[in-house]
C-alpha positions as a printed Julia matrix, in Angstrom:
538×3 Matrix{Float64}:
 -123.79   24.42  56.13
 -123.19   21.2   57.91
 -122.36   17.83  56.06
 -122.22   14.06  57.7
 -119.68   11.53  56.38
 -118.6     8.21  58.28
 -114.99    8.98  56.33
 -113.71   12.43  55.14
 -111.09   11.86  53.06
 -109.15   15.05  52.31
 -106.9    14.69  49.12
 -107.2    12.81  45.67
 -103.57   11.53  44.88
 -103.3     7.44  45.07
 -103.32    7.63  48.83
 -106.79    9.59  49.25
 -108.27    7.55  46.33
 -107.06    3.99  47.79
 -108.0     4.7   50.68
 -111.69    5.66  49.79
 -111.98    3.01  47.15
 -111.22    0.51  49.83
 -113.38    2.05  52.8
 -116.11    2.38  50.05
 -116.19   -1.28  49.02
 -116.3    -2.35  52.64
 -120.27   -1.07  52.39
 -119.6     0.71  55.78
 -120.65    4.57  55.24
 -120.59    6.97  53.07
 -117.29    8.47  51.8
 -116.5    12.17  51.07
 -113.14   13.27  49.14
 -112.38   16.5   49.32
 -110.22   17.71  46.61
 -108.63   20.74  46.37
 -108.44   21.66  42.77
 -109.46   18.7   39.93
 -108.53   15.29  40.63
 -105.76   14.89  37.71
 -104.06   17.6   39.41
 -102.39   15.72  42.52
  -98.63   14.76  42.63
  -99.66   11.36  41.77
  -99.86   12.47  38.33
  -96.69   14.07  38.13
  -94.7    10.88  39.33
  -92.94    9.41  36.06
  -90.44    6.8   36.84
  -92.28    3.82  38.53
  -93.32    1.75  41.66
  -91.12   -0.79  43.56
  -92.33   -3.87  44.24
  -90.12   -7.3   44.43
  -92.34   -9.25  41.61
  -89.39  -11.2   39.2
  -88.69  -13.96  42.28
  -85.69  -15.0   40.24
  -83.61  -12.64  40.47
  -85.14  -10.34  42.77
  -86.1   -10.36  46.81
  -87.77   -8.96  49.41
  -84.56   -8.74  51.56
  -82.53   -7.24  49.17
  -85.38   -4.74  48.96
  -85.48   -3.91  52.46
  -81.76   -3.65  52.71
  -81.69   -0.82  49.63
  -84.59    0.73  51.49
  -82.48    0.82  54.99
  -79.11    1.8   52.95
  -80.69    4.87  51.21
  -82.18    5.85  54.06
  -78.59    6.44  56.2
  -79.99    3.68  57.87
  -82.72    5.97  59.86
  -85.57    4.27  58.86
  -88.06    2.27  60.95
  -87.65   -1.37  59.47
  -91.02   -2.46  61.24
  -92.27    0.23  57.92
  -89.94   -0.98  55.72
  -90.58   -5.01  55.97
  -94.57   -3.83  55.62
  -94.32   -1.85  52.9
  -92.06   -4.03  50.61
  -93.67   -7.23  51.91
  -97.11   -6.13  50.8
  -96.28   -4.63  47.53
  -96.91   -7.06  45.41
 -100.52   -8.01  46.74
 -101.21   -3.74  46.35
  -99.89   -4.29  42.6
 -102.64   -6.47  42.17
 -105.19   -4.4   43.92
 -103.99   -1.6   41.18
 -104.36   -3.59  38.38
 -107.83   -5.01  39.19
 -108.74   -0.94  39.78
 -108.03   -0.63  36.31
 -104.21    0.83  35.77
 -102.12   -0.57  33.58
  -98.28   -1.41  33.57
  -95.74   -1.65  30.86
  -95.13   -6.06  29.76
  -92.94   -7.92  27.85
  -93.82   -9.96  24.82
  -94.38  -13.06  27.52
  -96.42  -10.92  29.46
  -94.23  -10.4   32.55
  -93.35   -6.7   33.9
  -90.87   -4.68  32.08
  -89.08   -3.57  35.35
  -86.54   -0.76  35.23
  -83.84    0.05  37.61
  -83.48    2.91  39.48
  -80.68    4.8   41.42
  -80.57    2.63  44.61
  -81.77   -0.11  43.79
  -79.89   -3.33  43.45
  -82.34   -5.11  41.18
  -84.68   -4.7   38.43
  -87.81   -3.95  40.26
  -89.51   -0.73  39.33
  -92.84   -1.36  37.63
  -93.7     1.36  34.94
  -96.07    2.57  32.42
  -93.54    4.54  29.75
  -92.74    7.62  31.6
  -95.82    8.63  32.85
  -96.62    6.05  35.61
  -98.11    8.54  37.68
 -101.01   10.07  35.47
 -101.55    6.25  34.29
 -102.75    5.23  38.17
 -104.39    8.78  38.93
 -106.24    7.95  35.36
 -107.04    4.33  36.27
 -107.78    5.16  40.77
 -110.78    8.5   38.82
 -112.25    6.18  37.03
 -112.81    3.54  39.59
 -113.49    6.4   42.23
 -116.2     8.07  39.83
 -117.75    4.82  39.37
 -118.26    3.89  43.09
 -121.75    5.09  44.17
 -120.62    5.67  47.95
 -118.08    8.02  47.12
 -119.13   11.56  46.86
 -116.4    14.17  45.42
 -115.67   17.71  46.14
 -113.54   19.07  43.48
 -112.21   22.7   44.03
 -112.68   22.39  47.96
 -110.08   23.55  50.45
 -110.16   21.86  54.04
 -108.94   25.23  56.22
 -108.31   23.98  59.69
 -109.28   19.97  60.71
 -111.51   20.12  64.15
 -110.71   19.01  67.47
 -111.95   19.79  70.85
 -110.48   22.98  70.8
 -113.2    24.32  68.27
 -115.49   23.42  71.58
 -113.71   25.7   73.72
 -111.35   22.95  75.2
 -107.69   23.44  75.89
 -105.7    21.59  73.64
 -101.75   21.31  73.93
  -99.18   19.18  72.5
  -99.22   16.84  75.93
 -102.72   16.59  75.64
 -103.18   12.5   75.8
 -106.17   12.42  73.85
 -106.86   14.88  71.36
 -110.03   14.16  69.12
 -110.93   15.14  65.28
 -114.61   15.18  63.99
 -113.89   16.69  60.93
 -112.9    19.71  59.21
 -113.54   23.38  58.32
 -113.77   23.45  54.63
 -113.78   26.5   51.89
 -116.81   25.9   49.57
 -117.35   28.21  46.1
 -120.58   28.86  45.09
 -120.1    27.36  42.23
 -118.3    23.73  42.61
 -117.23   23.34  39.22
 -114.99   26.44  39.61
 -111.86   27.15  41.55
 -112.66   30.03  44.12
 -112.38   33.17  42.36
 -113.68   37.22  42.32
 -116.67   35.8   40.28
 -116.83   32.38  42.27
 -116.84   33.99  46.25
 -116.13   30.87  48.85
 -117.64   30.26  52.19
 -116.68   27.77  55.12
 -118.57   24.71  55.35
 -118.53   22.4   58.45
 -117.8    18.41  57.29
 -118.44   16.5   60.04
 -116.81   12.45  60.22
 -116.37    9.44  61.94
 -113.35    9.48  60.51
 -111.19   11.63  59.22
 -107.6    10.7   56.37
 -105.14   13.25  55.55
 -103.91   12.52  52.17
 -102.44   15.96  51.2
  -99.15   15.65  49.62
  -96.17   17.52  49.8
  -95.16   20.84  50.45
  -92.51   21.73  47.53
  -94.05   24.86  46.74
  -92.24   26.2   49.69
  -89.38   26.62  47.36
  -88.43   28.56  44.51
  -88.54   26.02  41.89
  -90.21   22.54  42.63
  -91.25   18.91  40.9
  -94.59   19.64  42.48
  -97.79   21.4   41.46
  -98.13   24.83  42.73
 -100.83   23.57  44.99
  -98.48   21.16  47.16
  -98.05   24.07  50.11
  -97.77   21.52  52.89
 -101.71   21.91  54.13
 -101.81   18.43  55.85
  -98.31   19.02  58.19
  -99.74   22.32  58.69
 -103.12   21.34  59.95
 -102.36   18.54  61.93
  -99.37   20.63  63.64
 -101.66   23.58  64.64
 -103.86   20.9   65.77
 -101.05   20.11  67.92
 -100.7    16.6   65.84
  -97.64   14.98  66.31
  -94.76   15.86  63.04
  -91.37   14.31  62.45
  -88.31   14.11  60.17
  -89.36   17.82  58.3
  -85.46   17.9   58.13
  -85.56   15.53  55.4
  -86.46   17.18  52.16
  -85.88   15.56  48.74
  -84.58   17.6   46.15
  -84.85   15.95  42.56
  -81.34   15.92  40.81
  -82.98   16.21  37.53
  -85.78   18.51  36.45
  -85.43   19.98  33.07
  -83.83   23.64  33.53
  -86.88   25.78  31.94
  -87.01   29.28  33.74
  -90.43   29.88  32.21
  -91.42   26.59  34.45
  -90.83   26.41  37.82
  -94.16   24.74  39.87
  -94.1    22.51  38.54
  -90.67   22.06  36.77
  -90.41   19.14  34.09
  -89.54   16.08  35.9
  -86.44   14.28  34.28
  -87.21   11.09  35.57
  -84.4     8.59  37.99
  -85.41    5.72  35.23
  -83.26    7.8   32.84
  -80.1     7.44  34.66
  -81.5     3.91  35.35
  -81.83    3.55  31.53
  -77.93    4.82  30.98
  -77.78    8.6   30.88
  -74.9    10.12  32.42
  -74.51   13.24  33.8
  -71.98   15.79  32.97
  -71.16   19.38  32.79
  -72.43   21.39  29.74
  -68.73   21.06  27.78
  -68.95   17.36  28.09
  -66.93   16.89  31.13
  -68.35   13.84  33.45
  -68.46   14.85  37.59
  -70.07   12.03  39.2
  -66.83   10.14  39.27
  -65.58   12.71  42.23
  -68.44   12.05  44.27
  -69.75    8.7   44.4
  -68.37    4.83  43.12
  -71.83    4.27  41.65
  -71.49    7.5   39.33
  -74.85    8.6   37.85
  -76.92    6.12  39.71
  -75.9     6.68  42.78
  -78.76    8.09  45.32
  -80.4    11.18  44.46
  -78.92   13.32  47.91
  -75.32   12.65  46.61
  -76.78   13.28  43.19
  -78.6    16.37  44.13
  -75.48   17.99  46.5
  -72.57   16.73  43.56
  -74.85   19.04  40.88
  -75.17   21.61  43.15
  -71.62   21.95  43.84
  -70.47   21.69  40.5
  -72.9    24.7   39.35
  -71.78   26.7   42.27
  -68.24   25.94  41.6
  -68.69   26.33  37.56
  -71.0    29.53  38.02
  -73.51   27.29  36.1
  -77.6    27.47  36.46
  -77.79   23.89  35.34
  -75.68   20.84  34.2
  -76.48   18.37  31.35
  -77.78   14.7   31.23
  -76.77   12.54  28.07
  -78.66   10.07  26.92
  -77.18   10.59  22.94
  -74.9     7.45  22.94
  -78.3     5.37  23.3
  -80.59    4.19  20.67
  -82.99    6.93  19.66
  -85.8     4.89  18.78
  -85.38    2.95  22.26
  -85.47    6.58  23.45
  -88.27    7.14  22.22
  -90.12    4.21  22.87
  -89.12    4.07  26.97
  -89.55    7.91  27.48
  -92.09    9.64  24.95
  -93.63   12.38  26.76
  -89.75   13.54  28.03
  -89.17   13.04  24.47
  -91.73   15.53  23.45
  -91.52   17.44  26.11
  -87.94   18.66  25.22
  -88.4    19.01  21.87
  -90.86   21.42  22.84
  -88.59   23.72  23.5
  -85.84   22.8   20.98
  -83.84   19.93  22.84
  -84.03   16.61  20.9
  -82.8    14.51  23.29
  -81.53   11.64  21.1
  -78.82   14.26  19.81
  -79.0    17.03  21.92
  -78.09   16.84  26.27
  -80.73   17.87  28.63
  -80.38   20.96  30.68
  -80.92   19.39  34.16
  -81.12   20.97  37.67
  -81.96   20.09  41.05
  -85.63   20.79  42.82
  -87.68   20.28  45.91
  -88.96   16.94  45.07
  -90.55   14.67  48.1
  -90.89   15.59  51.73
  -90.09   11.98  53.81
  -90.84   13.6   56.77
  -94.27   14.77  58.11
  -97.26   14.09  60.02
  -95.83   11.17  62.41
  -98.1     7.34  62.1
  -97.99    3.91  63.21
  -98.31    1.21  60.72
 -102.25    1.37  60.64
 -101.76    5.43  59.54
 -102.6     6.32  62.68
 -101.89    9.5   64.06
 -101.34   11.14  67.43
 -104.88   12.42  67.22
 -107.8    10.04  67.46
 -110.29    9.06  64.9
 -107.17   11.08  62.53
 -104.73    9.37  59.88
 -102.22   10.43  57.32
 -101.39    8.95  54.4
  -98.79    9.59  51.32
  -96.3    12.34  51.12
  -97.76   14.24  53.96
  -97.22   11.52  56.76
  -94.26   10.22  57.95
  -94.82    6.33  58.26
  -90.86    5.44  59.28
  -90.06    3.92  56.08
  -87.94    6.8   54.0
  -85.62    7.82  57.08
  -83.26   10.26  55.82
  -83.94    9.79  52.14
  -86.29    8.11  49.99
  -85.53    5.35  47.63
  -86.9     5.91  44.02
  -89.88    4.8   43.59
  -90.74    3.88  47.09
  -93.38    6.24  47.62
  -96.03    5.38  45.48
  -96.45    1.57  46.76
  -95.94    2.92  50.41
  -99.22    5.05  49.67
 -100.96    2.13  48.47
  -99.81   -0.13  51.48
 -100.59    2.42  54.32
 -104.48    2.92  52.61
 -104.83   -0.61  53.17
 -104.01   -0.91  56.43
 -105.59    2.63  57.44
 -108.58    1.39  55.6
 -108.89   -1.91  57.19
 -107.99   -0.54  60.72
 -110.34    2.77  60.81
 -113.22   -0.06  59.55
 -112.76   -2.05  62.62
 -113.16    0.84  64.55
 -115.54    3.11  62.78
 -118.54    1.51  64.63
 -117.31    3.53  68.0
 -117.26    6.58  66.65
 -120.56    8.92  66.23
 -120.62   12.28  65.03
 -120.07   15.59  67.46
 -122.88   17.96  67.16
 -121.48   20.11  69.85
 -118.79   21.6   66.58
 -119.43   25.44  66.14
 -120.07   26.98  62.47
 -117.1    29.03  61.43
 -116.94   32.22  62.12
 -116.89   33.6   58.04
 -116.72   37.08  58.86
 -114.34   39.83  56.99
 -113.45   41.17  53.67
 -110.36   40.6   51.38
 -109.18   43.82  49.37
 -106.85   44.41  46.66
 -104.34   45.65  48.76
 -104.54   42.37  50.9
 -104.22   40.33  47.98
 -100.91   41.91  46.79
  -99.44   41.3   50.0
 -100.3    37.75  50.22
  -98.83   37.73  46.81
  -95.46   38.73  48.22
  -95.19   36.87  50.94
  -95.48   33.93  49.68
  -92.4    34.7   47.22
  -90.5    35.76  50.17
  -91.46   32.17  51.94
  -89.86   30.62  48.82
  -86.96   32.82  48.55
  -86.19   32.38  52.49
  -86.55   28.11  52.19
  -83.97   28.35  48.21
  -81.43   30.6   50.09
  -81.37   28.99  53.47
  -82.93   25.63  54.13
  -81.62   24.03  50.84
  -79.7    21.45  49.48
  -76.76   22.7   51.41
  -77.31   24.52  55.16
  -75.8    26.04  57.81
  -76.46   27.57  61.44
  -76.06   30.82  60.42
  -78.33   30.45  57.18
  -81.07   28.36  59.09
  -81.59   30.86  61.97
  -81.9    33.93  59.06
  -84.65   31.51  57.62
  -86.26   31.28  61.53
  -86.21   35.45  61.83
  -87.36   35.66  58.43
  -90.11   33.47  58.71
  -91.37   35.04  62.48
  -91.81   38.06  61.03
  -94.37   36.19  58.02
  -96.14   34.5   60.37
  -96.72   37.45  62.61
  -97.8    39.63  59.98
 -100.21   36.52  57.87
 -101.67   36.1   61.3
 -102.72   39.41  62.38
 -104.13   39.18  58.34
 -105.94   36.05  58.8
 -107.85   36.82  61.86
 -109.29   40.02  60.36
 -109.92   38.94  56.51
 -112.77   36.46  54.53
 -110.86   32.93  54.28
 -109.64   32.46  51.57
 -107.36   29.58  49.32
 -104.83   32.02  49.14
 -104.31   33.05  52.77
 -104.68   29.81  53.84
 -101.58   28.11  51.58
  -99.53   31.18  52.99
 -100.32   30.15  56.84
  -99.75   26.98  55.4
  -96.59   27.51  53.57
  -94.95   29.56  56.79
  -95.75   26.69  59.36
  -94.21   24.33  56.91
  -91.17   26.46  56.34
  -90.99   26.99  60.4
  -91.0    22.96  60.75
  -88.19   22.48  58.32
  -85.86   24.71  59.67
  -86.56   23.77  63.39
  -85.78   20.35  62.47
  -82.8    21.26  60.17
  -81.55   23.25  63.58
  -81.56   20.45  66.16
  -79.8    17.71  63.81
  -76.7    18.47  64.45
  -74.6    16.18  62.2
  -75.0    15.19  58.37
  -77.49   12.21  57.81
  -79.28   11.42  54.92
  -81.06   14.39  53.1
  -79.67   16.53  55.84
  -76.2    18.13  54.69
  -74.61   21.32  57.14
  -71.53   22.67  56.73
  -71.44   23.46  60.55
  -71.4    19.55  61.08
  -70.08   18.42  58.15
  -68.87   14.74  60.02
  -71.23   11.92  58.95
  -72.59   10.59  62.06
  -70.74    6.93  61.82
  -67.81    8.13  61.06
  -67.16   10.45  64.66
């Protein structure tokens, strides 16, 4: 079946849903979201510390702002993104509020801004420690109750469409490559996730316009701050497209997720504004370890964070180290993080007496499909937005907290820039039904299965927190052999969600390591003991 929309949106975190609330309002076409399993699943929800923004002009400024931005980015980061971003926070604050979401005040009605690691000011708006599911809850409501947005929950966009699907030759060089739209998996029944008793099919969704709001891709790994559904779809899309990607090097990994072997995508998020709050972290016989590593201890950035844990559990023989937040007061504990609060207990930790088993995880990807500052990207009538575009401003590693208002900035200048445009687009009629052909047996299914464990042992062992040459190419053979073998699969089976992450998953994979291979130094997120020499320092 064929659908018109003047703007596909594909992706419901607080990127896909800013951007279509905005586009919506503008009274300009008709908006489709396409949303791959319910919209409280994206890794919007799962954010708990906060969003930046300079808003106390007392003490607090955008240049000091900008400069923390450029500093924890190993000064890689394109400042034309950086001076956008934090100079339009605070009017995107606003925008969230008016949408409906809700951040923690003071008695006098002011924000209650935290600190995070970073950051050389108070500045980190918050709702307790779930900031995340507090916007997602506030950006459904206004997005159910906007008449020109239709939603597509448990919808899977397979492949976005270019002039290739008309029998064009598309490469890399090609100077203008064109989307109208995108191949997407539709169950029979909507309301359901695709299933044995819920069969899929591939829809064509033609658009004007088309945003790429898919997140991140931490479910490459072993264990992961993401959902399980953050596979990297975006990257992997626009790159087969032959879209343009950058910085895949750079992957976040969390210091702090709550060490839980029974939960691993997602694992429990111990958020930054705990260490911002006081906790320190040492080793599980009380021992403190940041004091090796960095002058600002526990708050310093989360790569030095993330590589000092790691050391000290591979030096130790440890599967996790401790944070303690026991010499604070409990009931201010309680009151600033409830849901960690409960969350621990849940499994026998109170953390007002107790330390926190904490470990590092793939957290944030600041890398990905490459933009200019309207969202733009190498392909026409095509932008990215949130965690799966690269917009300049993270470099080589994201500041806490940064990510969430750069989401909300880039929607509003995609938004405003793909409406000044969207009158000279039209849709392409010429776009061929997919081909929907093949079967998908047992057998099939297994071996899907197992490949996609073997994608996330191959990125844990090799493209970690810590790399080498000779680990990085193992993860290129490795991940050859996957992709030959899920391709050979693909083109002969039914689409499916599940073959599709795993093509997904492998290109994503593939991209990191490249990357990882032709840095050759340590910047940023980026740390190889083959190059080991920080790059100002030759």
């Amino acid at each position: 079946m064929v659908y018109k929309y003047d703007f596909l949106v594909i992706g419901a975190g607080i990127a896909g849903m800013s951007y279509a609330l905005k586009v919506a309002q503008a009274n300009k076409g008709r908006v489709c979201m396409i949303c791959k399993t319910s919209l409280d699943e994206a890794n919007t929800s799962f954010a708990q510390g906060g969003v930046a923004s300079v808003t106390n002009l007392e003490l607090d400024n955008f240049d000091k702002h900008i400069e923390d931005t450029m500093v924890a980015g190993d000064y890689i980061s394109d400042r034309a993104a950086v001076e956008q971003v934090v100079r339009k926070a605070p009017e995107q604050i606003r925008e969230l509020v008016n949408w409906g979401v809700n951040f923690d005040k003071k008695e006098d009605g002011s924000f209650d801004l935290h600190r995070e690691g970073g950051h050389s000011e108070f500045r980190i708006l918050h709702h307790a420690d779930d900031t995340g599911a507090e916007i997602q809850r506030g950006l459904i409501e206004a997005v159910k109750n906007n008449p020109n947005i239709d939603i597509k929950e448990n919808h899977f966009a397979v492949e976005i469409i270019t002039q290739h699907h008309l029998g064009a030759k598309v490469t890399r060089r090609s100077p203008y490559i064109h989307c109208y739209g995108a191949y997407v998996l539709s169950p029979e029944n909507p309301e359901l996730p695709e299933g044995p008793n819920n069969p899929s099919h591939v829809d064509t969704y033609l658009a004007k316009v088309t945003v790429m709001c898919t997140g991140g891709c931490g479910a490459v790994y072993l264990t992961t701050s993401n959902p399980v559904i953050a596979t990297g779809d975006g990257i992997a899309m626009v790159y087969r497209a032959k879209g343009t990607v950058a910085d895949m090097e750079f992957v976040q990994f969390h210091p702090t997720v709550l060490h839980n072997p029974k939960e691993t995508h997602p694992a429990y998020l111990i958020t930054e504004a705990m260490r911002g709050y006081g906790g320190i972290l040492k080793l599980p016989n009380g021992q403190t370890f940041m004091e090796k590593y960095d002058d600002r201890l526990s708050l310093a950035p989360r790569d030095i964070v993330a590589r000092a844990i790691d050391k000290e559990m591979k030096k130790h023989g440890l599967d996790h180290v401790c944070l303690d937040v026991t010499h604070k007061d409990p009931a201010e504990t309680k009151k600033h993080f409830p849901n960690i609060y409960q969350k621990c207990l849940s499994i026998g930790i109170d953390i007002t007496t107790d330390y926190i088993p904490v470990r590092p995880a793939a957290h944030y990807m600041c890398g990905g499909i490459k933009v200019d500052l309207n969202g733009q990207t190498s392909i026409e009538r095509l932008y990215a937005l949130g965690e799966c575009s690269c917009t300049g401003l993270h470099g080589g590693n994201r500041l806490a907290s940064n990510s969430l208002i750069e989401a909300v900035v880039y929607a509003d200048t995609a938004a405003k820039d793909s409406l000044e445009h969207i009158n000279l687009y039209d849709f392409n009629d010429q776009v061929p039904e997919w081909n929907d052909e093949g079967t998908m047996t047992n057998e099939e299914k297994v071996l899907i299965t197992q490949s996609v464990k073997e994608v996330n042992q191959i990125m844990s062992n090799y493209v970690g927190i810590v790399r080498s040459d000779l680990r990085l190419h193992r993860a290129w053979d490795r991940l050859d052999m996957l992709y030959e073998e899920t391709e050979r699969l693909f083109k002969r089976v039914k689409a499916s969600k599940d073959i599709c992450e795993l093509r997904n998953m492998i290109n994503v994979g593939y991209l990191i390591t490249r990357w990882a291979l032709e840095r050759k130094e340590c910047r940023g997120l980026h740390y190889t003991t083959d190059y080991p020499v920080h790059a100002y320092d030759k």
